[in-house]
JSON list of C-alpha atoms in Angstrom, two decimals:
[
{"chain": "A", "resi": 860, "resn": "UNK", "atom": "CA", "xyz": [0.00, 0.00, 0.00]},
{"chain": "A", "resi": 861, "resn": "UNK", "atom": "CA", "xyz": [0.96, 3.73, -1.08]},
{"chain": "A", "resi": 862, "resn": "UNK", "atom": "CA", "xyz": [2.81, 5.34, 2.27]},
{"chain": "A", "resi": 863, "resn": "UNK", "atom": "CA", "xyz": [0.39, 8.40, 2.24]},
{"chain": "A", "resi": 864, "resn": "UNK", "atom": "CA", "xyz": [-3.15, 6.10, 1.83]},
{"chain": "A", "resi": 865, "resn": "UNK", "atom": "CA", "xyz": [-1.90, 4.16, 4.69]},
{"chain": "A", "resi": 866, "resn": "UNK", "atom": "CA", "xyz": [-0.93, 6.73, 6.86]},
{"chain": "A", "resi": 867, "resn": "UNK", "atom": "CA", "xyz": [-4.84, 8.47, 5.94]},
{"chain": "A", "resi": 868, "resn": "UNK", "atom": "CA", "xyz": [-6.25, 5.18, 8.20]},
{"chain": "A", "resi": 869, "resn": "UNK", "atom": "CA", "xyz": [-4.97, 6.26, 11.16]},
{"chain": "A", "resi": 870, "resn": "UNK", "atom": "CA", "xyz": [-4.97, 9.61, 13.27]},
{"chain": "A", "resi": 871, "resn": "UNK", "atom": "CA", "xyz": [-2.85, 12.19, 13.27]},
{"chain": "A", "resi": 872, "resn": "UNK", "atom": "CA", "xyz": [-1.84, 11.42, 16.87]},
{"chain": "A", "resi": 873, "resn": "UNK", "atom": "CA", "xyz": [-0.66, 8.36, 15.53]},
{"chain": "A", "resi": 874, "resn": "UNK", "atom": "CA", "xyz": [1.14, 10.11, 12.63]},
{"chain": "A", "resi": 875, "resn": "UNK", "atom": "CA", "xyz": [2.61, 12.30, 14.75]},
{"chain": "A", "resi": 876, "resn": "UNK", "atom": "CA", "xyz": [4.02, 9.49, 17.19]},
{"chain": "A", "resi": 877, "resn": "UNK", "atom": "CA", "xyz": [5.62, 7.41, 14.45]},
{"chain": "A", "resi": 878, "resn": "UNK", "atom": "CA", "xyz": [7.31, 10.51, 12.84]},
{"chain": "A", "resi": 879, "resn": "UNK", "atom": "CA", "xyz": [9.02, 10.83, 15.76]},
{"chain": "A", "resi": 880, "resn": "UNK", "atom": "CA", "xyz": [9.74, 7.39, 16.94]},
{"chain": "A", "resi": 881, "resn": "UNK", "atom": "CA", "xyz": [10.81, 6.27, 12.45]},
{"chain": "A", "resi": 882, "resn": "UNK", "atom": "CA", "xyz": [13.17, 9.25, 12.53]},
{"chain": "A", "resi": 883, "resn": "UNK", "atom": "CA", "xyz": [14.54, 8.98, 16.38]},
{"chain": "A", "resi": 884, "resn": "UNK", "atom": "CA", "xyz": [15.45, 4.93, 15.65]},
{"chain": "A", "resi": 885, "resn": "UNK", "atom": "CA", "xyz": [16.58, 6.04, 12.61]},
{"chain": "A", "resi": 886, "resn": "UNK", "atom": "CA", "xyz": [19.11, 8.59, 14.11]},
{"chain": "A", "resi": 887, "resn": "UNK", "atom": "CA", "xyz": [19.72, 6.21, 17.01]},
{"chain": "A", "resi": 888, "resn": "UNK", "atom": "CA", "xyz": [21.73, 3.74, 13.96]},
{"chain": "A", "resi": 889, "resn": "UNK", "atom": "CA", "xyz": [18.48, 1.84, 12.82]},
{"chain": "A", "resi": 890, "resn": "UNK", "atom": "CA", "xyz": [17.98, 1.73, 9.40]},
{"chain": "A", "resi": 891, "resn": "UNK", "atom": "CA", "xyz": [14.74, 3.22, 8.54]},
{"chain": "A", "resi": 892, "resn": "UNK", "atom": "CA", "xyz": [12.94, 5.13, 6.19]},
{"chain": "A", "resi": 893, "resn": "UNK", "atom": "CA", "xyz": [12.81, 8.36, 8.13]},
{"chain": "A", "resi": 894, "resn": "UNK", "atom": "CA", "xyz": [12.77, 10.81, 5.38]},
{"chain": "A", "resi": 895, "resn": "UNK", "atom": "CA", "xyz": [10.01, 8.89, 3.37]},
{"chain": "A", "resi": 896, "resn": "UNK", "atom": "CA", "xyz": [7.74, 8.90, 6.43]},
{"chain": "A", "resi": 897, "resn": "UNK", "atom": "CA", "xyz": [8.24, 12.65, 6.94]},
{"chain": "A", "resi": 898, "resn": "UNK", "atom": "CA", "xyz": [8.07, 13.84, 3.53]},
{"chain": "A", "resi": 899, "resn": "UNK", "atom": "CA", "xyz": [4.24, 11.70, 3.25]},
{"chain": "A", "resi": 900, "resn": "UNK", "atom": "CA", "xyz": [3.40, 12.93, 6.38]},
{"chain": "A", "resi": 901, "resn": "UNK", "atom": "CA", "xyz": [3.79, 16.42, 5.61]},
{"chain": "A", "resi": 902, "resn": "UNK", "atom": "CA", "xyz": [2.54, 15.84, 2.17]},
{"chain": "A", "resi": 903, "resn": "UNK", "atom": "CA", "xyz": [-1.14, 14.12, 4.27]},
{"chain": "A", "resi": 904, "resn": "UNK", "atom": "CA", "xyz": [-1.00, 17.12, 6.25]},
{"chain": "A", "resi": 905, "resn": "UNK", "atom": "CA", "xyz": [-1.28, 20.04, 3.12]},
{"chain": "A", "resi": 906, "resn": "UNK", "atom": "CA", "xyz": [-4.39, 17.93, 2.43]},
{"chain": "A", "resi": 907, "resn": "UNK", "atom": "CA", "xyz": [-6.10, 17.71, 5.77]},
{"chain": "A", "resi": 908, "resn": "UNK", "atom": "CA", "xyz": [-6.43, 20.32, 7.87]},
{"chain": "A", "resi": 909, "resn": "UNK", "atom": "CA", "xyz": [-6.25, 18.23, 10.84]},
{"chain": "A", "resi": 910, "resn": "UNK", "atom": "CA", "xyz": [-2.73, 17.50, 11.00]},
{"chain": "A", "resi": 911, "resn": "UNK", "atom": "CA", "xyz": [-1.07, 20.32, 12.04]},
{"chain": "A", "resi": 912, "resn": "UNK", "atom": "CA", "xyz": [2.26, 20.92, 10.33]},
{"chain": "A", "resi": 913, "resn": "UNK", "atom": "CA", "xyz": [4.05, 22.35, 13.32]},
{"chain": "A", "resi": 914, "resn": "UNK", "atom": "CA", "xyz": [3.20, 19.41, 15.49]},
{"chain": "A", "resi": 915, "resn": "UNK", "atom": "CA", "xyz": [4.42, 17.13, 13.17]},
{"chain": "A", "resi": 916, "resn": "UNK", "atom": "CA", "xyz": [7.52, 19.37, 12.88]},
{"chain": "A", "resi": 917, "resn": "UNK", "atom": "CA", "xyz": [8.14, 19.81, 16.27]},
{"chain": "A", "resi": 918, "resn": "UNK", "atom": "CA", "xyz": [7.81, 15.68, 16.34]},
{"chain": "A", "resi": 919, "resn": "UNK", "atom": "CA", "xyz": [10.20, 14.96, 13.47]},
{"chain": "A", "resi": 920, "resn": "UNK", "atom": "CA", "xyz": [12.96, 17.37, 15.07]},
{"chain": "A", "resi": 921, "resn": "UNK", "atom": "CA", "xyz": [12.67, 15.97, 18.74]},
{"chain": "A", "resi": 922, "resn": "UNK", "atom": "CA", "xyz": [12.64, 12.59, 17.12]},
{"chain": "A", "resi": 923, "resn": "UNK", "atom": "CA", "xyz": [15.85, 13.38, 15.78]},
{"chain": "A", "resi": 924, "resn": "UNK", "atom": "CA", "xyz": [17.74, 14.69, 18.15]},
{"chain": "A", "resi": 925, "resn": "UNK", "atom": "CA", "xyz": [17.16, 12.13, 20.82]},
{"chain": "A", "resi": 926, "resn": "UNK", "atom": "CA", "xyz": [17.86, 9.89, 18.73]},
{"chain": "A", "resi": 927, "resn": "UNK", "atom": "CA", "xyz": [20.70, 11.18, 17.88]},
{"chain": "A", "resi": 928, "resn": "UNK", "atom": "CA", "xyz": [21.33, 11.76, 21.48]},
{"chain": "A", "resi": 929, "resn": "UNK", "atom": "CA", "xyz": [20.88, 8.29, 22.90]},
{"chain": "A", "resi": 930, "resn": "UNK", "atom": "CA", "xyz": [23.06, 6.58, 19.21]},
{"chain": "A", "resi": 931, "resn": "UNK", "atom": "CA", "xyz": [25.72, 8.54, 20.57]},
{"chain": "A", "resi": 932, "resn": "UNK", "atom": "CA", "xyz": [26.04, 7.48, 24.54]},
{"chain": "A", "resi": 933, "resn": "UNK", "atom": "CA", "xyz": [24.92, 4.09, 23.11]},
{"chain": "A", "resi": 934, "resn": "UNK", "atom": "CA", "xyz": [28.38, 4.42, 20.94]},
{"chain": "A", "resi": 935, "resn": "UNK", "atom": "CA", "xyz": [30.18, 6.50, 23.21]},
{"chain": "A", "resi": 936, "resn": "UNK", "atom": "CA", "xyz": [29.65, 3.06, 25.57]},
{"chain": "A", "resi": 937, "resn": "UNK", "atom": "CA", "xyz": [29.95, 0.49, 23.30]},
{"chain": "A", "resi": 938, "resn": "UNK", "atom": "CA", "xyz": [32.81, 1.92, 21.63]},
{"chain": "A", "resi": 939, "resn": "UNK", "atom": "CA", "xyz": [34.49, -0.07, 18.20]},
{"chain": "A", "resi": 940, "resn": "UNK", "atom": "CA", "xyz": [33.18, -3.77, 19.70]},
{"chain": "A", "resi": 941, "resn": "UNK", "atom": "CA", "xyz": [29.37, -2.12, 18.85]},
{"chain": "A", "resi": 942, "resn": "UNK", "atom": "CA", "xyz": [30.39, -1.28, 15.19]},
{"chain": "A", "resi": 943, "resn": "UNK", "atom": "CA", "xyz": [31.68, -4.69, 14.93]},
{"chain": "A", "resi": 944, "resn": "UNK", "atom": "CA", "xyz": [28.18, -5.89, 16.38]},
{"chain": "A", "resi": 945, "resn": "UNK", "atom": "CA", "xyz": [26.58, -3.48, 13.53]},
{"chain": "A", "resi": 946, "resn": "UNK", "atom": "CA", "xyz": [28.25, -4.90, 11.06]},
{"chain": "A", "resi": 947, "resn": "UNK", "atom": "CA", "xyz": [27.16, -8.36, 11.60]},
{"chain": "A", "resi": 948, "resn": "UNK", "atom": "CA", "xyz": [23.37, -6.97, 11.64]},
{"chain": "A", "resi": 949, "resn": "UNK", "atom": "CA", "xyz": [23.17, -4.48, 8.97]},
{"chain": "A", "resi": 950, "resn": "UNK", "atom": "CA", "xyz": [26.00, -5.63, 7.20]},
{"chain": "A", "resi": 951, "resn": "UNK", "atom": "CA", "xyz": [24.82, -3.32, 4.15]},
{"chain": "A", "resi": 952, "resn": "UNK", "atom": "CA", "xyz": [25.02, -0.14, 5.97]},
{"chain": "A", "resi": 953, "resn": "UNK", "atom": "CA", "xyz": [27.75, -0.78, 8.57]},
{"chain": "A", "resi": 954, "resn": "UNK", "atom": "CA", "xyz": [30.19, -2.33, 6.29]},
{"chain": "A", "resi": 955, "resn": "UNK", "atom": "CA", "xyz": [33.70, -1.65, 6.87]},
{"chain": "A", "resi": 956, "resn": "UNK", "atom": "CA", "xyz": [33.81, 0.39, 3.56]},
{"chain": "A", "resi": 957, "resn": "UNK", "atom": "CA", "xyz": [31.02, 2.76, 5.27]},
{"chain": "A", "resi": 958, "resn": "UNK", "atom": "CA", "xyz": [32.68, 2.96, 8.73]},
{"chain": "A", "resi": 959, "resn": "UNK", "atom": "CA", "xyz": [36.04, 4.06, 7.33]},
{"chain": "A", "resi": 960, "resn": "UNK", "atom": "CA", "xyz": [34.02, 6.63, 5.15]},
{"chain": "A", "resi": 961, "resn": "UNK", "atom": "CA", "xyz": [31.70, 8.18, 7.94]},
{"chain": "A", "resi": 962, "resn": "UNK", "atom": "CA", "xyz": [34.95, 8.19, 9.99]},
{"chain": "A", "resi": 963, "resn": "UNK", "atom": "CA", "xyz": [36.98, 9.72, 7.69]},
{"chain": "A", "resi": 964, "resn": "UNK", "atom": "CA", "xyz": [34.70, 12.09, 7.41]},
{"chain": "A", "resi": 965, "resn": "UNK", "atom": "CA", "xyz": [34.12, 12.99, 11.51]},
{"chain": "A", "resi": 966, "resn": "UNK", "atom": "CA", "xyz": [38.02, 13.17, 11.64]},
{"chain": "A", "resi": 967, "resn": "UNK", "atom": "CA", "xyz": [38.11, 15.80, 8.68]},
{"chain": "A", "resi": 968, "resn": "UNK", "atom": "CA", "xyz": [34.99, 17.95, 9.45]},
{"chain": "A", "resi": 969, "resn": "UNK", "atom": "CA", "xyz": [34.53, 17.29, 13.21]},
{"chain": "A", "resi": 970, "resn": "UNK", "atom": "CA", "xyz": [30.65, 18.30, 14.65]},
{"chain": "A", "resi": 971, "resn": "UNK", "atom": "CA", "xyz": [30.26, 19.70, 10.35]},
{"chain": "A", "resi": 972, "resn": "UNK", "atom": "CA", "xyz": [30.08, 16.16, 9.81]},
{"chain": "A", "resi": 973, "resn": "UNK", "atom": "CA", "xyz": [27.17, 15.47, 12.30]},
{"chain": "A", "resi": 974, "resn": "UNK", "atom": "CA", "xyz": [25.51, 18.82, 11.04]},
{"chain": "A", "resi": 975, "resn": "UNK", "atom": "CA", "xyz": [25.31, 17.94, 7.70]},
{"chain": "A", "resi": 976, "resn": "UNK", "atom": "CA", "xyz": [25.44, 14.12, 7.84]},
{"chain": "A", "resi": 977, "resn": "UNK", "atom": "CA", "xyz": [21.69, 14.50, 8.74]},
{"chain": "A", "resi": 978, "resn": "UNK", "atom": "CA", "xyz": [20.99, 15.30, 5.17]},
{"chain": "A", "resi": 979, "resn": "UNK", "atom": "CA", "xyz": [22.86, 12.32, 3.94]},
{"chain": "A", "resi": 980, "resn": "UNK", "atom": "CA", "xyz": [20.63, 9.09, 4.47]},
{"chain": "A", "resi": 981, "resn": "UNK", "atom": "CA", "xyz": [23.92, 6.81, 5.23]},
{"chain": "A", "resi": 982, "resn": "UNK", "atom": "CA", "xyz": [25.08, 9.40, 7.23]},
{"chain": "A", "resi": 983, "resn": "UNK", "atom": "CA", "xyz": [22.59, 10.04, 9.36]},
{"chain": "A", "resi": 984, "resn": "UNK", "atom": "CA", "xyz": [22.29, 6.44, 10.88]},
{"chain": "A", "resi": 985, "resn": "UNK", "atom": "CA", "xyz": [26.35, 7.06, 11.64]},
{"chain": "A", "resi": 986, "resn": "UNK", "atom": "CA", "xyz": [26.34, 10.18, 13.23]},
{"chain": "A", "resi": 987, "resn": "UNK", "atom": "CA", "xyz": [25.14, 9.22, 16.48]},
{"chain": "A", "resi": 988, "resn": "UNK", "atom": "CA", "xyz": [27.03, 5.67, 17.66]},
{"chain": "A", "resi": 989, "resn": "UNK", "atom": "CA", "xyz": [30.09, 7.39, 15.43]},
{"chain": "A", "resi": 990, "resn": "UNK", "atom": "CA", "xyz": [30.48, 10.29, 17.27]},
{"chain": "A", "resi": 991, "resn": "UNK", "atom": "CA", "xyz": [30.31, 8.62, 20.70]},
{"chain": "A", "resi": 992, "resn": "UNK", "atom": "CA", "xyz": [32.42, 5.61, 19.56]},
{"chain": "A", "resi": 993, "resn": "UNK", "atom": "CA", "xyz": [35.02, 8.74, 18.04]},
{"chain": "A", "resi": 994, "resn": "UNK", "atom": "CA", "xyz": [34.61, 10.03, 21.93]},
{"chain": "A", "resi": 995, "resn": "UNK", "atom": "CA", "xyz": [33.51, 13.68, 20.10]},
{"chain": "A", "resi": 996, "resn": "UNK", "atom": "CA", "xyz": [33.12, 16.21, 23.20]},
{"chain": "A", "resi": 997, "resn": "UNK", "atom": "CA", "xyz": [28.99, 16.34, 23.59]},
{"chain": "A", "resi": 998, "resn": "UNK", "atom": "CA", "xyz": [28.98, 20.34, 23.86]},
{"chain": "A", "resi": 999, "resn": "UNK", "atom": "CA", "xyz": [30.28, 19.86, 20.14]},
{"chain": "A", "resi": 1000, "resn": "UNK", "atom": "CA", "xyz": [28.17, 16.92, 19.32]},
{"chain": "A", "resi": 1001, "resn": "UNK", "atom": "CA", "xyz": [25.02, 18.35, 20.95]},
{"chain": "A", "resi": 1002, "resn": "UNK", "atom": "CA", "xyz": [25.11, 22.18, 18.96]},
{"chain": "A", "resi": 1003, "resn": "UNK", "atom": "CA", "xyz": [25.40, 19.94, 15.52]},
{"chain": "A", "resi": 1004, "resn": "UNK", "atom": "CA", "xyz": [22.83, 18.06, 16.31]},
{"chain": "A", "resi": 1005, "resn": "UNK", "atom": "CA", "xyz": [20.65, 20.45, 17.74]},
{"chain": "A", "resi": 1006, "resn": "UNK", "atom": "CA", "xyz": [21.03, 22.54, 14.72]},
{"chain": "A", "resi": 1007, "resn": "UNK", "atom": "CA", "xyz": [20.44, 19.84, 12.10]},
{"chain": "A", "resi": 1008, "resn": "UNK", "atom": "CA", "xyz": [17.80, 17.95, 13.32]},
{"chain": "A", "resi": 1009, "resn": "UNK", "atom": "CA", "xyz": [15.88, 21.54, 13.68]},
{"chain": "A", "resi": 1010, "resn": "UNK", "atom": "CA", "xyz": [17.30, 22.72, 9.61]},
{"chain": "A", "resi": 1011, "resn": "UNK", "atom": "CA", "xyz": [16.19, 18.86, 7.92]},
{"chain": "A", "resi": 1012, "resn": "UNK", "atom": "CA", "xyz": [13.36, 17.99, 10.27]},
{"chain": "A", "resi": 1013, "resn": "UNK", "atom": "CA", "xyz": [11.51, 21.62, 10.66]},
{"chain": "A", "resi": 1014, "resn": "UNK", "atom": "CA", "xyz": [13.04, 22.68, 7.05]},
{"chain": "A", "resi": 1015, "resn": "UNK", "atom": "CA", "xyz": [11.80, 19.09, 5.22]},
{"chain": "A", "resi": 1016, "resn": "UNK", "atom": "CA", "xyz": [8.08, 19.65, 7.15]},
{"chain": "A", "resi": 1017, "resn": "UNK", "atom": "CA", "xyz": [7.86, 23.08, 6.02]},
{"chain": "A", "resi": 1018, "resn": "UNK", "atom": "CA", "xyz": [9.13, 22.76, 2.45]},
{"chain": "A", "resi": 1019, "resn": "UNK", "atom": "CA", "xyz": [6.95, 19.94, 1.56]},
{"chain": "A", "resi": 1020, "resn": "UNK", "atom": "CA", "xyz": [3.67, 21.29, 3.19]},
{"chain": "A", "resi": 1021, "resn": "UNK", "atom": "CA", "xyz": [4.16, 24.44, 1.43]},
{"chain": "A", "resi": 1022, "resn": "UNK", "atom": "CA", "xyz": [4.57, 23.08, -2.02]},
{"chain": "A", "resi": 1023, "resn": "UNK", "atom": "CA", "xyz": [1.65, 20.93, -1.21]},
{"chain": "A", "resi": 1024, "resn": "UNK", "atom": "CA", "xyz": [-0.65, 24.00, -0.15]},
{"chain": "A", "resi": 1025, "resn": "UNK", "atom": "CA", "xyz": [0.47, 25.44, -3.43]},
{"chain": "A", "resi": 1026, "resn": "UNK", "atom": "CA", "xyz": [0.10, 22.33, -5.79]},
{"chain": "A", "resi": 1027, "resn": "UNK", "atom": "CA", "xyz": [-3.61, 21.37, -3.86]},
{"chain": "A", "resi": 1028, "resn": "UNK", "atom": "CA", "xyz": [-5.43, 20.65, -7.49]},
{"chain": "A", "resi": 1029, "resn": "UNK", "atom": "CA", "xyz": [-2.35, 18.32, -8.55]},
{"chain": "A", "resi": 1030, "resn": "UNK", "atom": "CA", "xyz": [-1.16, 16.79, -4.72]},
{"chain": "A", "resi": 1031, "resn": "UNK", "atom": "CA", "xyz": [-2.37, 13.44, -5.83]},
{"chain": "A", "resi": 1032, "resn": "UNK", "atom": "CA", "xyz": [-0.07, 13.25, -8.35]},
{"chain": "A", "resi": 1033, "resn": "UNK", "atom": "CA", "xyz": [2.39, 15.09, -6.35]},
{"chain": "A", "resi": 1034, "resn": "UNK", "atom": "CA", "xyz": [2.90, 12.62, -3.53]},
{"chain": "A", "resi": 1035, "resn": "UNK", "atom": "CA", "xyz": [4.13, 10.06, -5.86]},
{"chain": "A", "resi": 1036, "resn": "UNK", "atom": "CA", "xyz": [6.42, 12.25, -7.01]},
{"chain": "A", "resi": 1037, "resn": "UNK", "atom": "CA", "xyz": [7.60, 13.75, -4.15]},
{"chain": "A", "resi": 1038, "resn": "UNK", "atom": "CA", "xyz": [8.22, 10.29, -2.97]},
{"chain": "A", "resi": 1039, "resn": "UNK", "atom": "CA", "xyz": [9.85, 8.88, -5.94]},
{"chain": "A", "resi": 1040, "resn": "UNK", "atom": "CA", "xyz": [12.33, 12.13, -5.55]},
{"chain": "A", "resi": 1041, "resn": "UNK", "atom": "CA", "xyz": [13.11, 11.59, -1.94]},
{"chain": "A", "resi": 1042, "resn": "UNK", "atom": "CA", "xyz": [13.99, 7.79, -3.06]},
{"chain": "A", "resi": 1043, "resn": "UNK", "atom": "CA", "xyz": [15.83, 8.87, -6.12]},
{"chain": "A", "resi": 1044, "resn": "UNK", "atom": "CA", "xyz": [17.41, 11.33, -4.13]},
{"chain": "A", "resi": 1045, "resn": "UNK", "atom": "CA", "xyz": [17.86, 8.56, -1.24]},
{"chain": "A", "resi": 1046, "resn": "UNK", "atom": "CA", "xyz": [19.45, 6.27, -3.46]},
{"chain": "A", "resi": 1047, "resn": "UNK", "atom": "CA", "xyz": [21.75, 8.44, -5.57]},
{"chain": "A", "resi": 1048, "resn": "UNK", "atom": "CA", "xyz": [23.07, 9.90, -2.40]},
{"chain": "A", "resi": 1049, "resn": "UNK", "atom": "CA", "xyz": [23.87, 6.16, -1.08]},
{"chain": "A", "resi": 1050, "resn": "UNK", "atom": "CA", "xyz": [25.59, 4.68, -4.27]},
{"chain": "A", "resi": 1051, "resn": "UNK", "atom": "CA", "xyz": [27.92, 7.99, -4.38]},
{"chain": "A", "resi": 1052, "resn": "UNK", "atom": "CA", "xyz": [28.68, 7.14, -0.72]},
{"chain": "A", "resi": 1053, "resn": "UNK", "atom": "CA", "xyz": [29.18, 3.96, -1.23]},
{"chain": "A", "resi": 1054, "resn": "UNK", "atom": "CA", "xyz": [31.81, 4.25, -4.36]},
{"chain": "A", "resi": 1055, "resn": "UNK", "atom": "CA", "xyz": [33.25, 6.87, -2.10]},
{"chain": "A", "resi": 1056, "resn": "UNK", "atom": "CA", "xyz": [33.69, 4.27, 0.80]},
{"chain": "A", "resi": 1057, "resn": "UNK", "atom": "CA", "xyz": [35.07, 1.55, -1.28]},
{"chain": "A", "resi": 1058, "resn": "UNK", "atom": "CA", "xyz": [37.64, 3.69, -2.13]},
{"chain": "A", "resi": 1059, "resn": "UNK", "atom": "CA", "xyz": [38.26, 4.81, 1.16]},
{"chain": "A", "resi": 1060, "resn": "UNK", "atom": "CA", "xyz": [38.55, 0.94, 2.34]},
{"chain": "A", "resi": 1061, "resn": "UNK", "atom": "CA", "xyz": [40.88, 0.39, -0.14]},
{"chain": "A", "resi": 1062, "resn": "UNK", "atom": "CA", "xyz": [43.49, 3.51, 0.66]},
{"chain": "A", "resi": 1063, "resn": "UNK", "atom": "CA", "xyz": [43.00, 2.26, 4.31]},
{"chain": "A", "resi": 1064, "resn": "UNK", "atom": "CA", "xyz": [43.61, -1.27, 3.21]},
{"chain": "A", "resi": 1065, "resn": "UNK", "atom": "CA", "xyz": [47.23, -0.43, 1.61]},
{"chain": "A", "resi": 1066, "resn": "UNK", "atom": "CA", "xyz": [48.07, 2.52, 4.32]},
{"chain": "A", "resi": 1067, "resn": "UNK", "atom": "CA", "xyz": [47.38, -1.05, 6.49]},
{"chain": "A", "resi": 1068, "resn": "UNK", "atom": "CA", "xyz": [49.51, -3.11, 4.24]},
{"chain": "A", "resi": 1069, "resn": "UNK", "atom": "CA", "xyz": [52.79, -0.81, 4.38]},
{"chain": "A", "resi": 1070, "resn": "UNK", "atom": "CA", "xyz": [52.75, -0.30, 7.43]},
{"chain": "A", "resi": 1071, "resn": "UNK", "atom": "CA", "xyz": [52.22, -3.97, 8.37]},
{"chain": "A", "resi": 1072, "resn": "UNK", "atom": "CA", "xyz": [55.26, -4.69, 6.01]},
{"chain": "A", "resi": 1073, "resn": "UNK", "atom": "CA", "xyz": [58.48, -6.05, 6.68]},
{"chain": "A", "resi": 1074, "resn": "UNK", "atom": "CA", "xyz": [61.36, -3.21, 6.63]},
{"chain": "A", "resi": 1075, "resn": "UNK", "atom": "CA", "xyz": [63.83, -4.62, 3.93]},
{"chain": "A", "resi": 1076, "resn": "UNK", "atom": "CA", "xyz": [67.00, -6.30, 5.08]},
{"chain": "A", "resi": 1077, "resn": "UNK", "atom": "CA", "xyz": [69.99, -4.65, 3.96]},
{"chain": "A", "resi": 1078, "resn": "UNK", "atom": "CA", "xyz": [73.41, -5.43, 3.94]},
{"chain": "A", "resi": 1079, "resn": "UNK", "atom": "CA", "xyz": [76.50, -3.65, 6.24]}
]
């Protein structure tokens, strides 16, 4: 079933609820489909007026940065044996490839990295556990995340509802397309990531081999 028809069976305290709890287990390192839920739930709520679009924003953005919050003292605990334990699970997303990616990119950007990883769907299931396992100071990690859950969550909710006000006579039509695009975009965003983090595993795989070499024996 279309995401928007069945979120139209139930109520919008419902809606509101799994926003938040999709996009918080998504931060938290679950893999989820966050953004789709959001963008069809802000889509549903151009079209009835009994959603209200800052509720579901406010829900989306405290989703998000708990979850956030609790990924990264869950990593910050579990340190590298939990991205081990990842890997074994969810093997696609928390592949050695993608670790050495993400924390390339938390050594290189620092709290940028959590800022704008929540725009990146591979990204935002690291930021959390990363950033704790990485022992990032939580002033730093907490202002990053603050500030991006409140730019994609509140910024995604009131993007989408506007265009939908505006495009009422075609949102039918619309919500397929807006959730083909966030998939497309989704998608395109994960298969540059992960060419990106094979190459990354393989720099770190001959950095590992040179340095695990043998010094060459030479003569006196």
């Amino acid at each position: 079933m279309h995401v928007q028809e069945w979120l139209e069976t139930i109520p919008p305290v419902a809606i509101y609820a799994l926003v938040g709890v999709v996009i918080g287990l998504e931060s938290l390192g679950i893999p989820l489909p966050g953004e789709i839920v959001l963008v069809s739930s802000a889509l549903l709520a151009s079209q009835h007026g009994d959603i209200n679009p800052y509720v579901l924003g406010g829900c989306a953005t405290a989703g998000a940065i708990i979850g956030d919050s609790i990924g990264y003292a869950i990593g910050r605990r579990g340190g590298r044996p939990l991205l081990a334990w990842l890997g074994g699970k969810f093997p696609k997303h928390f592949s050695e490839a993608n670790i050495a990616l993400a924390e390339r990119s938390f050594q290189k950007w620092g709290m940028w990295a959590v800022f704008f990883g929540r725009f990146i769907a591979l990204l935002r299931i690291f930021a959390g556990p990363l950033a704790g396992v990485l022992k990032m100071p939580y002033w730093k990690f907490l202002t990053a995340n603050v500030l991006g859950g409140i730019l994609w969550a509140g910024g995604t909710t009131a993007v989408i509802y506007s265009v939908g006000i505006v495009a009422e006579a075609w949102l039918k039509r619309f919500s397929w397309l807006g959730l083909v695009l966030a998939v497309l975009i989704g998608v395109t965003s994960m298969l540059v990531i992960k060419n990106r983090a094979k190459k990354v595993a393989a720099e770190v795989e001959a950095q590992r081999r040179s340095e695990s070499a043998p010094e060459p024996v030479t003569a006196d």
